[in-house]
Amino acid sequence: MRQKIVAGNWKMNKNWQDAVALASEIVNIFQDEIPASSHVKAILNPPFLYLSAIKKLLPENKNLFLGAQNCYNKASGAFTGEISAEMLASVGVQYTIIGHSERREYFGETSQMLAQKTDILLANNITPIFCCGEALDIREKGTHLEYVAQQLTEGVFHLSETDFQKIVIAYEPIWAIGTGKTATSAQAQEMHAYLRGHIAKKYGENIAQNTSILYGGSCNPQNAKELFSQTDVDGGLIGGASLKSRDFIEIVKSF
Ligand code: PGA
């Protein structure tokens, strides 16, 4: 069975006190309300600055994991202000979001840089959550399926079969991010099925069937159940709603 995942992307939100409070609330509610037998993995992706402190709040042996929102595409060296995958691994980070559309758009991240980030994360035993998704004009032109498939080809199709099986994909239509305008479950399903087919052509049906593909973009406790009920939607990458402990947990419970 494919891994079911709900990842909270906190983005550049919360000061130290509020971040610790949010993480503590999530941990407490999670322990009270999510059965130990749950097969859903929940991942908290706070800003870099809080990672090691939040790691200490997470219980052992629970389906609650620590993720970062980015890393640099070089191993180490004179790159003032950047954070390496090795640094992330050394404080216990298990997942890292890469290629978020905000990084691609505001920080000029290219497919080549994302391919390097994927490699460097895997070399440090961190699972990349590779984001892809189209802007509204591309959807309106009707070329969104091929466009997003191409992002996968450029970012992760250089991986070996073994390494490809270690990554998670997140489809996030840019027009749905932070806009309150979510993709319909049919739009999400169409894209996810298309991407799975694209993966199958490169890596075979077996690997494609085992790849988790998350949906992101205005996912909330009201629409998560419907989105996650789609055959090819294996969870969510949650922005705004991950900043409220109750909303985040309700989304985890939507499976
Ligand atoms: P949103 O963000 O849930 O606030 O739309 C999702 C994301 O950018 O990962």
Short mmCIF file of C-alpha atoms and ligand atoms in Angstrom, two decimals:
data_model
loop_
_atom_site.label_atom_id
_atom_site.label_comp_id
_atom_site.label_asym_id
_atom_site.label_seq_id
_atom_site.Cartn_x
_atom_site.Cartn_y
_atom_site.Cartn_z
CA MET A 1 0.00 0.00 0.00
CA ARG A 2 1.17 3.51 -0.76
CA GLN A 3 2.33 5.66 2.12
CA LYS A 4 -0.35 8.19 3.21
CA ILE A 5 1.20 11.51 4.19
CA VAL A 6 0.02 14.88 5.48
CA ALA A 7 2.80 17.49 5.57
CA GLY A 8 2.36 20.93 7.10
CA ASN A 9 4.33 23.67 5.35
CA TRP A 10 4.54 26.51 7.85
CA LYS A 11 6.36 28.77 5.34
CA MET A 12 7.75 32.00 6.90
CA ASN A 13 5.20 32.16 9.72
CA LYS A 14 5.29 32.10 13.54
CA ASN A 15 7.81 33.60 15.94
CA TRP A 16 9.71 31.29 18.27
CA GLN A 17 7.11 31.27 21.06
CA ASP A 18 4.20 30.68 18.69
CA ALA A 19 6.06 27.98 16.77
CA VAL A 20 6.85 26.02 19.93
CA ALA A 21 3.25 26.42 21.09
CA LEU A 22 1.90 25.17 17.76
CA ALA A 23 4.22 22.16 17.67
CA SER A 24 3.39 21.28 21.30
CA GLU A 25 -0.34 21.50 20.62
CA ILE A 26 -0.03 19.27 17.57
CA VAL A 27 2.03 16.71 19.51
CA ASN A 28 -0.48 16.65 22.38
CA ILE A 29 -3.58 16.35 20.20
CA PHE A 30 -1.82 13.79 18.01
CA GLN A 31 -1.02 11.62 21.02
CA ASP A 32 -4.56 11.89 22.38
CA GLU A 33 -6.47 11.41 19.18
CA ILE A 34 -4.46 9.53 16.59
CA PRO A 35 -4.34 5.78 17.26
CA ALA A 36 -0.92 4.17 17.33
CA SER A 37 -2.08 1.89 14.53
CA SER A 38 -2.71 4.85 12.19
CA HIS A 39 -1.05 4.41 8.81
CA VAL A 40 -0.91 8.16 8.09
CA LYS A 41 2.42 9.92 8.45
CA ALA A 42 2.26 13.54 9.59
CA ILE A 43 5.21 15.83 8.94
CA LEU A 44 5.86 19.25 10.49
CA ASN A 45 7.94 21.57 8.28
CA PRO A 46 8.75 24.63 10.41
CA PRO A 47 11.31 27.31 9.49
CA PHE A 48 14.96 26.16 9.72
CA LEU A 49 15.56 28.13 12.90
CA TYR A 50 13.15 26.02 14.93
CA LEU A 51 13.96 22.56 13.59
CA SER A 52 16.20 21.24 16.34
CA ALA A 53 13.94 22.53 19.14
CA ILE A 54 10.84 21.06 17.54
CA LYS A 55 12.64 17.77 16.99
CA LYS A 56 12.95 17.48 20.78
CA LEU A 57 9.19 17.90 21.17
CA LEU A 58 8.32 15.04 18.83
CA PRO A 59 7.65 11.70 20.49
CA GLU A 60 9.62 8.63 19.43
CA ASN A 61 7.76 5.86 17.62
CA LYS A 62 4.85 8.00 16.50
CA ASN A 63 3.83 8.78 12.96
CA LEU A 64 4.97 12.34 13.47
CA PHE A 65 8.06 13.49 11.57
CA LEU A 66 10.26 16.53 11.10
CA GLY A 67 10.77 18.21 7.74
CA ALA A 68 12.49 21.31 6.38
CA GLN A 69 11.13 23.65 3.71
CA ASN A 70 14.23 23.82 1.55
CA CYS A 71 17.96 23.13 1.43
CA TYR A 72 20.87 24.35 -0.66
CA ASN A 73 22.00 22.47 -3.75
CA LYS A 74 25.68 22.22 -2.73
CA ALA A 75 27.20 20.05 -0.02
CA SER A 76 29.07 22.74 1.97
CA GLY A 77 31.29 25.76 1.63
CA ALA A 78 31.22 29.51 1.13
CA PHE A 79 27.49 30.02 0.59
CA THR A 80 26.62 32.61 3.20
CA GLY A 81 23.20 32.20 4.69
CA GLU A 82 22.41 28.82 3.17
CA ILE A 83 21.56 25.52 4.89
CA SER A 84 22.90 22.18 3.67
CA ALA A 85 21.25 18.78 3.62
CA GLU A 86 23.96 17.46 5.92
CA MET A 87 23.10 20.16 8.48
CA LEU A 88 19.44 19.18 8.26
CA ALA A 89 20.23 15.50 8.73
CA SER A 90 22.43 16.28 11.72
CA VAL A 91 19.50 17.81 13.64
CA GLY A 92 17.18 14.92 12.81
CA VAL A 93 15.31 16.18 9.76
CA GLN A 94 13.72 13.28 7.88
CA TYR A 95 11.92 15.06 5.01
CA THR A 96 12.55 18.23 3.01
CA ILE A 97 10.24 20.09 0.67
CA ILE A 98 11.99 21.14 -2.54
CA GLY A 99 10.84 23.01 -5.62
CA HIS A 100 7.89 24.72 -3.98
CA SER A 101 6.41 27.15 -6.50
CA GLU A 102 7.28 30.07 -4.20
CA ARG A 103 10.94 29.02 -4.33
CA ARG A 104 10.81 28.55 -8.08
CA GLU A 105 9.16 31.93 -8.61
CA TYR A 106 10.71 34.25 -5.98
CA PHE A 107 14.14 32.65 -5.67
CA GLY A 108 14.71 31.60 -9.25
CA GLU A 109 15.07 27.89 -8.57
CA THR A 110 15.57 25.92 -11.75
CA SER A 111 14.96 22.27 -12.54
CA GLN A 112 18.71 21.72 -12.59
CA MET A 113 19.08 23.08 -9.05
CA LEU A 114 16.18 20.89 -7.93
CA ALA A 115 17.76 17.80 -9.45
CA GLN A 116 20.91 18.60 -7.43
CA LYS A 117 18.89 19.16 -4.26
CA THR A 118 17.16 15.82 -4.75
CA ASP A 119 20.52 14.06 -5.01
CA ILE A 120 22.04 15.81 -2.05
CA LEU A 121 19.04 15.08 0.18
CA LEU A 122 19.05 11.41 -0.76
CA ALA A 123 22.79 11.23 -0.10
CA ASN A 124 21.99 12.41 3.42
CA ASN A 125 19.11 9.96 3.90
CA ILE A 126 16.46 12.68 3.82
CA THR A 127 13.27 12.11 1.83
CA PRO A 128 12.69 14.88 -0.72
CA ILE A 129 9.10 16.07 -1.12
CA PHE A 130 9.36 17.25 -4.71
CA CYS A 131 6.80 19.93 -5.61
CA CYS A 132 5.40 20.53 -9.06
CA GLY A 133 2.41 22.42 -10.42
CA GLU A 134 1.19 24.79 -13.10
CA ALA A 135 0.21 28.46 -13.10
CA LEU A 136 -3.29 29.50 -14.13
CA ASP A 137 -2.33 30.58 -17.66
CA ILE A 138 -0.91 27.14 -18.37
CA ARG A 139 -4.08 25.45 -17.17
CA GLU A 140 -6.17 27.81 -19.29
CA LYS A 141 -4.08 26.93 -22.33
CA GLY A 142 -4.82 23.26 -21.60
CA THR A 143 -1.17 22.16 -21.48
CA HIS A 144 -1.01 21.61 -17.70
CA LEU A 145 -0.68 17.81 -17.76
CA GLU A 146 2.36 17.81 -20.01
CA TYR A 147 3.84 20.86 -18.26
CA VAL A 148 3.80 19.25 -14.82
CA ALA A 149 5.00 15.90 -16.17
CA GLN A 150 7.95 17.76 -17.68
CA GLN A 151 8.79 19.24 -14.26
CA LEU A 152 9.06 15.67 -12.95
CA THR A 153 11.18 14.59 -15.89
CA GLU A 154 13.62 17.47 -15.34
CA GLY A 155 13.73 17.33 -11.55
CA VAL A 156 13.72 13.65 -10.63
CA PHE A 157 13.83 11.33 -13.64
CA HIS A 158 17.63 11.17 -13.50
CA LEU A 159 17.28 9.04 -10.35
CA SER A 160 17.96 5.32 -10.32
CA GLU A 161 14.99 3.03 -9.67
CA THR A 162 16.19 2.53 -6.10
CA ASP A 163 16.47 6.25 -5.41
CA PHE A 164 13.20 7.15 -7.13
CA GLN A 165 11.40 4.88 -4.68
CA LYS A 166 12.66 7.06 -1.81
CA ILE A 167 10.99 10.29 -2.90
CA VAL A 168 7.54 11.81 -2.42
CA ILE A 169 5.82 14.00 -5.04
CA ALA A 170 3.54 16.94 -4.23
CA TYR A 171 1.28 18.35 -6.94
CA GLU A 172 0.38 21.94 -6.14
CA PRO A 173 -1.46 23.97 -8.77
CA ILE A 174 -0.13 27.51 -8.23
CA TRP A 175 -3.58 29.05 -8.70
CA ALA A 176 -4.81 27.07 -5.69
CA ILE A 177 -2.00 27.97 -3.26
CA GLY A 178 -3.11 30.36 -0.53
CA THR A 179 -6.04 31.52 -2.64
CA GLY A 180 -8.84 29.56 -1.00
CA LYS A 181 -9.58 28.22 -4.49
CA THR A 182 -8.82 24.52 -4.24
CA ALA A 183 -8.61 22.22 -7.24
CA THR A 184 -11.70 20.05 -7.52
CA SER A 185 -11.15 16.45 -6.54
CA ALA A 186 -11.62 15.55 -10.22
CA GLN A 187 -8.88 18.01 -11.29
CA ALA A 188 -6.53 16.63 -8.64
CA GLN A 189 -7.30 13.03 -9.58
CA GLU A 190 -6.78 13.73 -13.29
CA MET A 191 -3.33 15.22 -12.69
CA HIS A 192 -2.25 12.60 -10.15
CA ALA A 193 -3.29 9.74 -12.43
CA TYR A 194 -1.47 11.39 -15.33
CA LEU A 195 1.71 11.80 -13.28
CA ARG A 196 1.50 8.20 -12.09
CA GLY A 197 1.23 7.10 -15.71
CA HIS A 198 4.23 9.27 -16.57
CA ILE A 199 6.22 7.65 -13.76
CA ALA A 200 5.11 4.19 -14.93
CA LYS A 201 6.50 4.86 -18.43
CA LYS A 202 9.91 5.64 -16.95
CA TYR A 203 10.12 3.34 -13.91
CA GLY A 204 7.44 0.71 -14.51
CA GLU A 205 3.96 0.17 -13.13
CA ASN A 206 5.11 -1.30 -9.83
CA ILE A 207 7.21 1.67 -8.79
CA ALA A 208 4.53 4.10 -10.04
CA GLN A 209 1.91 2.37 -7.92
CA ASN A 210 4.12 2.71 -4.86
CA THR A 211 4.92 6.42 -5.29
CA SER A 212 3.06 8.75 -2.93
CA ILE A 213 1.66 11.81 -4.70
CA LEU A 214 0.32 14.52 -2.37
CA TYR A 215 -2.04 17.31 -3.30
CA GLY A 216 -1.45 20.90 -2.11
CA GLY A 217 -3.34 24.15 -2.55
CA SER A 218 -6.03 25.43 -0.15
CA CYS A 219 -6.52 21.99 1.34
CA ASN A 220 -8.47 22.30 4.62
CA PRO A 221 -10.51 20.18 7.05
CA GLN A 222 -13.62 20.74 4.92
CA ASN A 223 -12.26 19.52 1.59
CA ALA A 224 -9.52 17.06 2.63
CA LYS A 225 -11.77 14.02 2.88
CA GLU A 226 -13.08 14.44 -0.64
CA LEU A 227 -9.60 15.09 -2.07
CA PHE A 228 -8.00 12.18 -0.21
CA SER A 229 -10.76 9.81 -1.32
CA GLN A 230 -9.45 10.02 -4.88
CA THR A 231 -7.63 6.89 -6.02
CA ASP A 232 -4.36 8.62 -6.85
CA VAL A 233 -4.27 11.26 -4.10
CA ASP A 234 -2.10 9.97 -1.27
CA GLY A 235 -2.25 12.90 1.10
CA GLY A 236 -1.67 16.61 1.28
CA LEU A 237 0.90 19.38 1.53
CA ILE A 238 -0.86 21.90 3.73
CA GLY A 239 0.02 25.60 4.03
CA GLY A 240 -2.43 27.90 5.81
CA ALA A 241 -4.39 25.15 7.56
CA SER A 242 -1.19 23.66 9.04
CA LEU A 243 -0.77 26.77 11.19
CA LYS A 244 -3.76 25.80 13.32
CA SER A 245 -3.28 22.64 15.37
CA ARG A 246 -6.93 21.59 15.26
CA ASP A 247 -7.21 22.07 11.49
CA PHE A 248 -3.99 20.18 10.83
CA ILE A 249 -5.07 17.22 12.95
CA GLU A 250 -8.51 17.14 11.36
CA ILE A 251 -6.81 16.92 7.96
CA VAL A 252 -4.65 14.04 9.22
CA LYS A 253 -7.84 12.35 10.38
CA SER A 254 -9.50 12.79 6.97
CA PHE A 255 -8.16 9.49 5.71
P1 PGA B 1 -2.01 26.55 1.13
O1 PGA B 1 -0.48 26.29 0.74
O2 PGA B 1 -2.52 25.29 1.80
O3 PGA B 1 -1.98 27.72 2.07
O4 PGA B 1 -2.75 26.84 -0.13
C1 PGA B 1 -0.05 25.03 0.28
C2 PGA B 1 1.42 25.09 -0.02
O5 PGA B 1 1.90 26.10 -0.55
O6 PGA B 1 2.15 24.13 0.24
#
